[in-house]
XYZ file of C-alpha atoms in Angstrom:
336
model
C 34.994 62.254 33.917
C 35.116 65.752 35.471
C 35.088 69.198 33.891
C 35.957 72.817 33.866
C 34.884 75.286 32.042
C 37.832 77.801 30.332
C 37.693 80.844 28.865
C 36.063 84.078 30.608
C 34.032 85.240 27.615
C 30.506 83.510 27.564
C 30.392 83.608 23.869
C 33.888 81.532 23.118
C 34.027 79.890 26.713
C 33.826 76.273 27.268
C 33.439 73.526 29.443
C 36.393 70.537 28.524
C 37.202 67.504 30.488
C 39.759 68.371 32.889
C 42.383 65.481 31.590
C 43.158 66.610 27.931
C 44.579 63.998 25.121
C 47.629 65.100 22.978
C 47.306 63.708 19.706
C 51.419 64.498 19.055
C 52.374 61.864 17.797
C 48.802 60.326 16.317
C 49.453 59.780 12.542
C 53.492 59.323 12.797
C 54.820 57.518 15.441
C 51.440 55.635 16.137
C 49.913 54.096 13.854
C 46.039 54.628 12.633
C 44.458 52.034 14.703
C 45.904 52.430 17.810
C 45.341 56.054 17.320
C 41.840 55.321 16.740
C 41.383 53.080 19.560
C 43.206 55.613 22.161
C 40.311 58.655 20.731
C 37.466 56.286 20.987
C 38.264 55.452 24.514
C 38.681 59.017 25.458
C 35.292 59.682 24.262
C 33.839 56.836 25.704
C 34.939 58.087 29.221
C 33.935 61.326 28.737
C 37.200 62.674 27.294
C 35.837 66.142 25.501
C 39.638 68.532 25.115
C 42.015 67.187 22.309
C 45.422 69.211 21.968
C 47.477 68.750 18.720
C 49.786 71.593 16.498
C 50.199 72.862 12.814
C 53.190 71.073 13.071
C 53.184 67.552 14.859
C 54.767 65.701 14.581
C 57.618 66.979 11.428
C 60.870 65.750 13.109
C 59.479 61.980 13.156
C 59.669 61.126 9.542
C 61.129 64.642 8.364
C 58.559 66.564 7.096
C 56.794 70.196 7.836
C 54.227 68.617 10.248
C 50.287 68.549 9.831
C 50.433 64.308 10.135
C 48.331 64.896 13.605
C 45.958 67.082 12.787
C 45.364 64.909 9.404
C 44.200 62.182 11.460
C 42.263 63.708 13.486
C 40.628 64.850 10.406
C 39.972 61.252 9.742
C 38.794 60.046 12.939
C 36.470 62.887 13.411
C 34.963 62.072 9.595
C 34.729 58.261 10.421
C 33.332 59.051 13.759
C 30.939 61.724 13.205
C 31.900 63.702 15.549
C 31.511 67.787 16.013
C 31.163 70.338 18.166
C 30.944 68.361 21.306
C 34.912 67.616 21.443
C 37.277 70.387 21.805
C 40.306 70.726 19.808
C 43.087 72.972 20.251
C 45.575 73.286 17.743
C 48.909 76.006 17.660
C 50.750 77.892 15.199
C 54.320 79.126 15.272
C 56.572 76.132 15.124
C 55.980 74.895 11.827
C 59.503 74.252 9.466
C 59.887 75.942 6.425
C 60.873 73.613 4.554
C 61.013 69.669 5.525
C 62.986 68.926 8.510
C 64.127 66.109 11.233
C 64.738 68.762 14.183
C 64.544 71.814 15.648
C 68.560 72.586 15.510
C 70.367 72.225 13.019
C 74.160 70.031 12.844
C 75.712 73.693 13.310
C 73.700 74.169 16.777
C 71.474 76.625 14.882
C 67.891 76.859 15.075
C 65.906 75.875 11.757
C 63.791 78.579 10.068
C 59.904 78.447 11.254
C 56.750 80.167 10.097
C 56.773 82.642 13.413
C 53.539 84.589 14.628
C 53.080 87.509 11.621
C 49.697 87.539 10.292
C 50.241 85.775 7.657
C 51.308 82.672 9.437
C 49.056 82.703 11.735
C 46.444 82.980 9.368
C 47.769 80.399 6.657
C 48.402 78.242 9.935
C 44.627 78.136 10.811
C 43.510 78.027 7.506
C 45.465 74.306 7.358
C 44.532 73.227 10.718
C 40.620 73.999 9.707
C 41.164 71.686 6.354
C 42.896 69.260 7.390
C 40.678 68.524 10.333
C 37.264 69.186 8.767
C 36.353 72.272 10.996
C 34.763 75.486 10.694
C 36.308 77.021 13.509
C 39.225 76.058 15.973
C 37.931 75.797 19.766
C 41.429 77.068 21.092
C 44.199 78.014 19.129
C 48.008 78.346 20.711
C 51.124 80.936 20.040
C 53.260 77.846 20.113
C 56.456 79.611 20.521
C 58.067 83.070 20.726
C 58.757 84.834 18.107
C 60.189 88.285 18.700
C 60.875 89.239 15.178
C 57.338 90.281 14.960
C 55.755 92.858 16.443
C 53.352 92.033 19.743
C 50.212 93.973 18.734
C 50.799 92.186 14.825
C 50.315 88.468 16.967
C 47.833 89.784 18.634
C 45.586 90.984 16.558
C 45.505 88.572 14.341
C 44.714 86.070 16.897
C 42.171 88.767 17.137
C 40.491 89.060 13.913
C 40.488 85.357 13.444
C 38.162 85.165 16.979
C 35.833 88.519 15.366
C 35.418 85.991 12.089
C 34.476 83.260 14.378
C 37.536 80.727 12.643
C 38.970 80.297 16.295
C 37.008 80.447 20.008
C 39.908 80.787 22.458
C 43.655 81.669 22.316
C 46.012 80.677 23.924
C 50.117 80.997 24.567
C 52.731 78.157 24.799
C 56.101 78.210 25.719
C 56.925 82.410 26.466
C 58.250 84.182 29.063
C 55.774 85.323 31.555
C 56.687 88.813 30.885
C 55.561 88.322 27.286
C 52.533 86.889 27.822
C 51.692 89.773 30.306
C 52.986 92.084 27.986
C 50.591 90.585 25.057
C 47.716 90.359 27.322
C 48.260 94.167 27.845
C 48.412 95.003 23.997
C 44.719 92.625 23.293
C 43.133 95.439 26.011
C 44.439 98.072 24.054
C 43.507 96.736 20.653
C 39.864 95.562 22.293
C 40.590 92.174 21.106
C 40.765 89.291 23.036
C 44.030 88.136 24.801
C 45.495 84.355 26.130
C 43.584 83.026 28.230
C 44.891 79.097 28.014
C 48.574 78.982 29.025
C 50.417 75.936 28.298
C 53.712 74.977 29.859
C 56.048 71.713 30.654
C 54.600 71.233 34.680
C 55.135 68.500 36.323
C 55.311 67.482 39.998
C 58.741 67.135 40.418
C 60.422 71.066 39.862
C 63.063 71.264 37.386
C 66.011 74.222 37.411
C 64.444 76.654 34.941
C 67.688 78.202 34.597
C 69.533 75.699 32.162
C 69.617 77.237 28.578
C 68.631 76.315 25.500
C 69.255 76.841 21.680
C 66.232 78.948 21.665
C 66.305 80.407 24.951
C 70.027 81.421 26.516
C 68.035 82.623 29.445
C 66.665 79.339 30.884
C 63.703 77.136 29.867
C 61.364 79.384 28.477
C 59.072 76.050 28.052
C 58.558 75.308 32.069
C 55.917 76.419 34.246
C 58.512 78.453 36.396
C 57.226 80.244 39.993
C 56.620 83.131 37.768
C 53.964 81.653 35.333
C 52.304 79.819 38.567
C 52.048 82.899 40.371
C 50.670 84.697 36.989
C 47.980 82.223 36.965
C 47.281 82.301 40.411
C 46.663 86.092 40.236
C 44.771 85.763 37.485
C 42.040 82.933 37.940
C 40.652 83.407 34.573
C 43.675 81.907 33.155
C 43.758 77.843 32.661
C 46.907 76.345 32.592
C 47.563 73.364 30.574
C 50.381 71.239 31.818
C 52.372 69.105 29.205
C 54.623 66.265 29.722
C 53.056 65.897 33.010
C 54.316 62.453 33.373
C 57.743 63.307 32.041
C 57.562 60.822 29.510
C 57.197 57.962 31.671
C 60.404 59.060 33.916
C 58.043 58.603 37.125
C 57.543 54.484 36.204
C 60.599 53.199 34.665
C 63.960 53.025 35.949
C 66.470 55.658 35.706
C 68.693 53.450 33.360
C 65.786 53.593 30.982
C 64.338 57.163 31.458
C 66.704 59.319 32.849
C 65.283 62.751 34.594
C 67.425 64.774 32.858
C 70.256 67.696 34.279
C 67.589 70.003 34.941
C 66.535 67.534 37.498
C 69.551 66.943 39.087
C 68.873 69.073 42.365
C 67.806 67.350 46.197
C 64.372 68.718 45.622
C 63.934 65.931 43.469
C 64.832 62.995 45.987
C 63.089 64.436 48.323
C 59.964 64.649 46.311
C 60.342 61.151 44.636
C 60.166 59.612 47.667
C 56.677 61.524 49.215
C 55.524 60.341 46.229
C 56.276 56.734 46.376
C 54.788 56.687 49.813
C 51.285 58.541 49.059
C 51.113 55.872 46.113
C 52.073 53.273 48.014
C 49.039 54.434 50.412
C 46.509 54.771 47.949
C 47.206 51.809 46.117
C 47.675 54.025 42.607
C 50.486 54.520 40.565
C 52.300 57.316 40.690
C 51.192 58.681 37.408
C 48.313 58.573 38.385
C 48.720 60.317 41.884
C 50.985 62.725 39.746
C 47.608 63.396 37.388
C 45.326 63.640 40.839
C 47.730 66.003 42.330
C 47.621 68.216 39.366
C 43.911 68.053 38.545
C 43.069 68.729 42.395
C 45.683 71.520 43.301
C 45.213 74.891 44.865
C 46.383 75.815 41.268
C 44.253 73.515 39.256
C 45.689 72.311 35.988
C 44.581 70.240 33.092
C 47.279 67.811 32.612
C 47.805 67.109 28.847
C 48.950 63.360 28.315
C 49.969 61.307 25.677
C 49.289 57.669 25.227
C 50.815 55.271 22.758
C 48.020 52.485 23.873
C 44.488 52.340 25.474
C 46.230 50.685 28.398
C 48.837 53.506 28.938
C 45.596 55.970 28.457
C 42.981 53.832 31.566
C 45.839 54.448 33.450
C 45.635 58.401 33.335
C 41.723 58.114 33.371
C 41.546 56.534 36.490
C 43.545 59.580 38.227
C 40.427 61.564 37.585
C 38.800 59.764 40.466
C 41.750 59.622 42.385
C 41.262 61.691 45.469
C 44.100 62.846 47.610
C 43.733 64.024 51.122
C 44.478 66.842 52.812
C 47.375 65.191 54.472
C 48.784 63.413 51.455
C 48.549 66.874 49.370
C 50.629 68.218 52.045
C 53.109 65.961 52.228
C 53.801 66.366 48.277
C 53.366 69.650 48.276
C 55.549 70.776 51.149
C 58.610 67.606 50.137
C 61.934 68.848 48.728
């Protein structure tokens, strides 16, 4: 394994493997023992950053979320494990009330607890019981909520870093502007600001413009030029990329995982097939050249992935050792 260390501040900074596990759908969708067998191996290889939510995974069996972070709770307990792995954990997209989605029938978005103070501090008060913590090691804004006031979000992320409940925090799915903006108002509060950014990025480049119910604008969710560039400019950001193997788009057929609309551009061809041909060359797969590309870029990122068995999960470990040359980087980075 390989690591980073995130976080500018030496008292809440950290050094976390740079391939992170989601635990989404750990508790719900997959069941105890496989999740347990999928953590263990992470640890084994040297697997230290964990990423879960307040609210994973509700719209599986129609709840308010809290099933991932539960097990985790259970692992860690029946592991004893502590302060050596990382968790991160979010707040902001938690259901009001029991729920199977997002929208509603009516193409209206469900009520969710938002970013006052009061959610955010109920929110981390849950996460810390249900996983058997004293403090969370990075805590996300999940997703926008502009019904609340910026410097109310902010500092309470702040207070909850002064009483030593969270280390880090972090921003998910917001426009750039907003996390700028927020960044501005934790300097002028003297709290700390986000400093973990986590975004849908992938290798192949999606239209960012295609709205959504939540965001009429575009995908607020994608690592657009903007939020590269932001982290660029600012290398005391991380960025966290999610779906990084676009749920398994890059090694099934397009009958049985289709790309999407937002993919639907000649960028794409163009990019699928440098791909093929540097795995093709290295003998990997092209997850895991996807993961190496990531990991190793001028912009490094710490792909999150998921894994539904410890096959799936060896698979995205061994792109940690995968290293591209400077002519193969090229190639992907200048196709489509």
């Amino acid at each position: 394994m390989k690591y980073r260390t995130i976080g500018t501040d030496p008292a809440t900074r950290r050094e976390v493997s740079v391939l992170s596990l989601g635990a989404m759908l750990m508790g719900s969708r997959t069941g105890e023992a496989t999740s347990f067998a999928i953590l263990d191996r992470f640890v084994e290889a040297g697997g230290t950053f964990i990423d879960t939510s307040g609210n994973y995974a509700f719209w599986v069996n129609g709840t308010q979320g809290g099933e991932s972070e539960e097990l985790l709770g259970r692992w860690r307990r029946s592991r004893g494990i502590g302060a050596e792995i990382f968790i991160a954990s979010k707040v902001g997209g938690r259901p009001l009330a029991a729920s199977a989605g997002f929208v509603r029938p009516d193409g209206s978005l469900i009520p969710m607890d938002g970013l006052s103070a009061k959610a955010i501090r109920e929110s981390a008060e849950r996460s810390l019981e249900r996983m058997g913590v004293d403090r969370l090691d990075l805590m996300y804004a999940h997703v926008e909520d502009t019904s609340v006031p910026l410097d109310e979000t902010v500092g309470a992320f702040g207070e909850l870093v002064a009483a030593g409940t969270v280390g880090l925090v972090g921003v998910s799915n917001h426009w750039a502007w907003r996390v700028e903006r927020s960044r501005a108002t934790a300097v002028a509060l003297g709290v700390p600001g986000y400093e973990v950014l986590q975004y849908s990025h992938s290798y192949l480049r999606p239209r960012t413009d295609v709205p959504a119910a939540w965001a009429q604008d575009g995908s607020v969710g994608a690592a657009s030029g903007e939020i590269l560039s932001y982290v660029r400019e600012n290398p005391g950001l991380t960025l966290v990329a999610y779906s990084p193997l676009l749920k398994g788009s890059y090694v099934r057929s397009a009958a049985d995982r289709p790309l999407g609309p937002q993919f639907e551009h000649p960028g794409t061809v163009a990019r699928l097939s440098a791909l093929k041909s540097v795995a093709a060359e290295t003998g990997a797969t092209a997850n895991q050249v996807v993961l190496a590309w990531l990991i190793g870029g001028e912009i490094p990122v710490i792909p999150l992935v998921g894994a539904s068995s410890v096959a799936q999960l060896d698979e995205s470990l061994a792109a940690v050792d995968l290293e591209l040359t400077l002519d193969q980087r090229a190639r992907l980075d200048t196709a489509g």
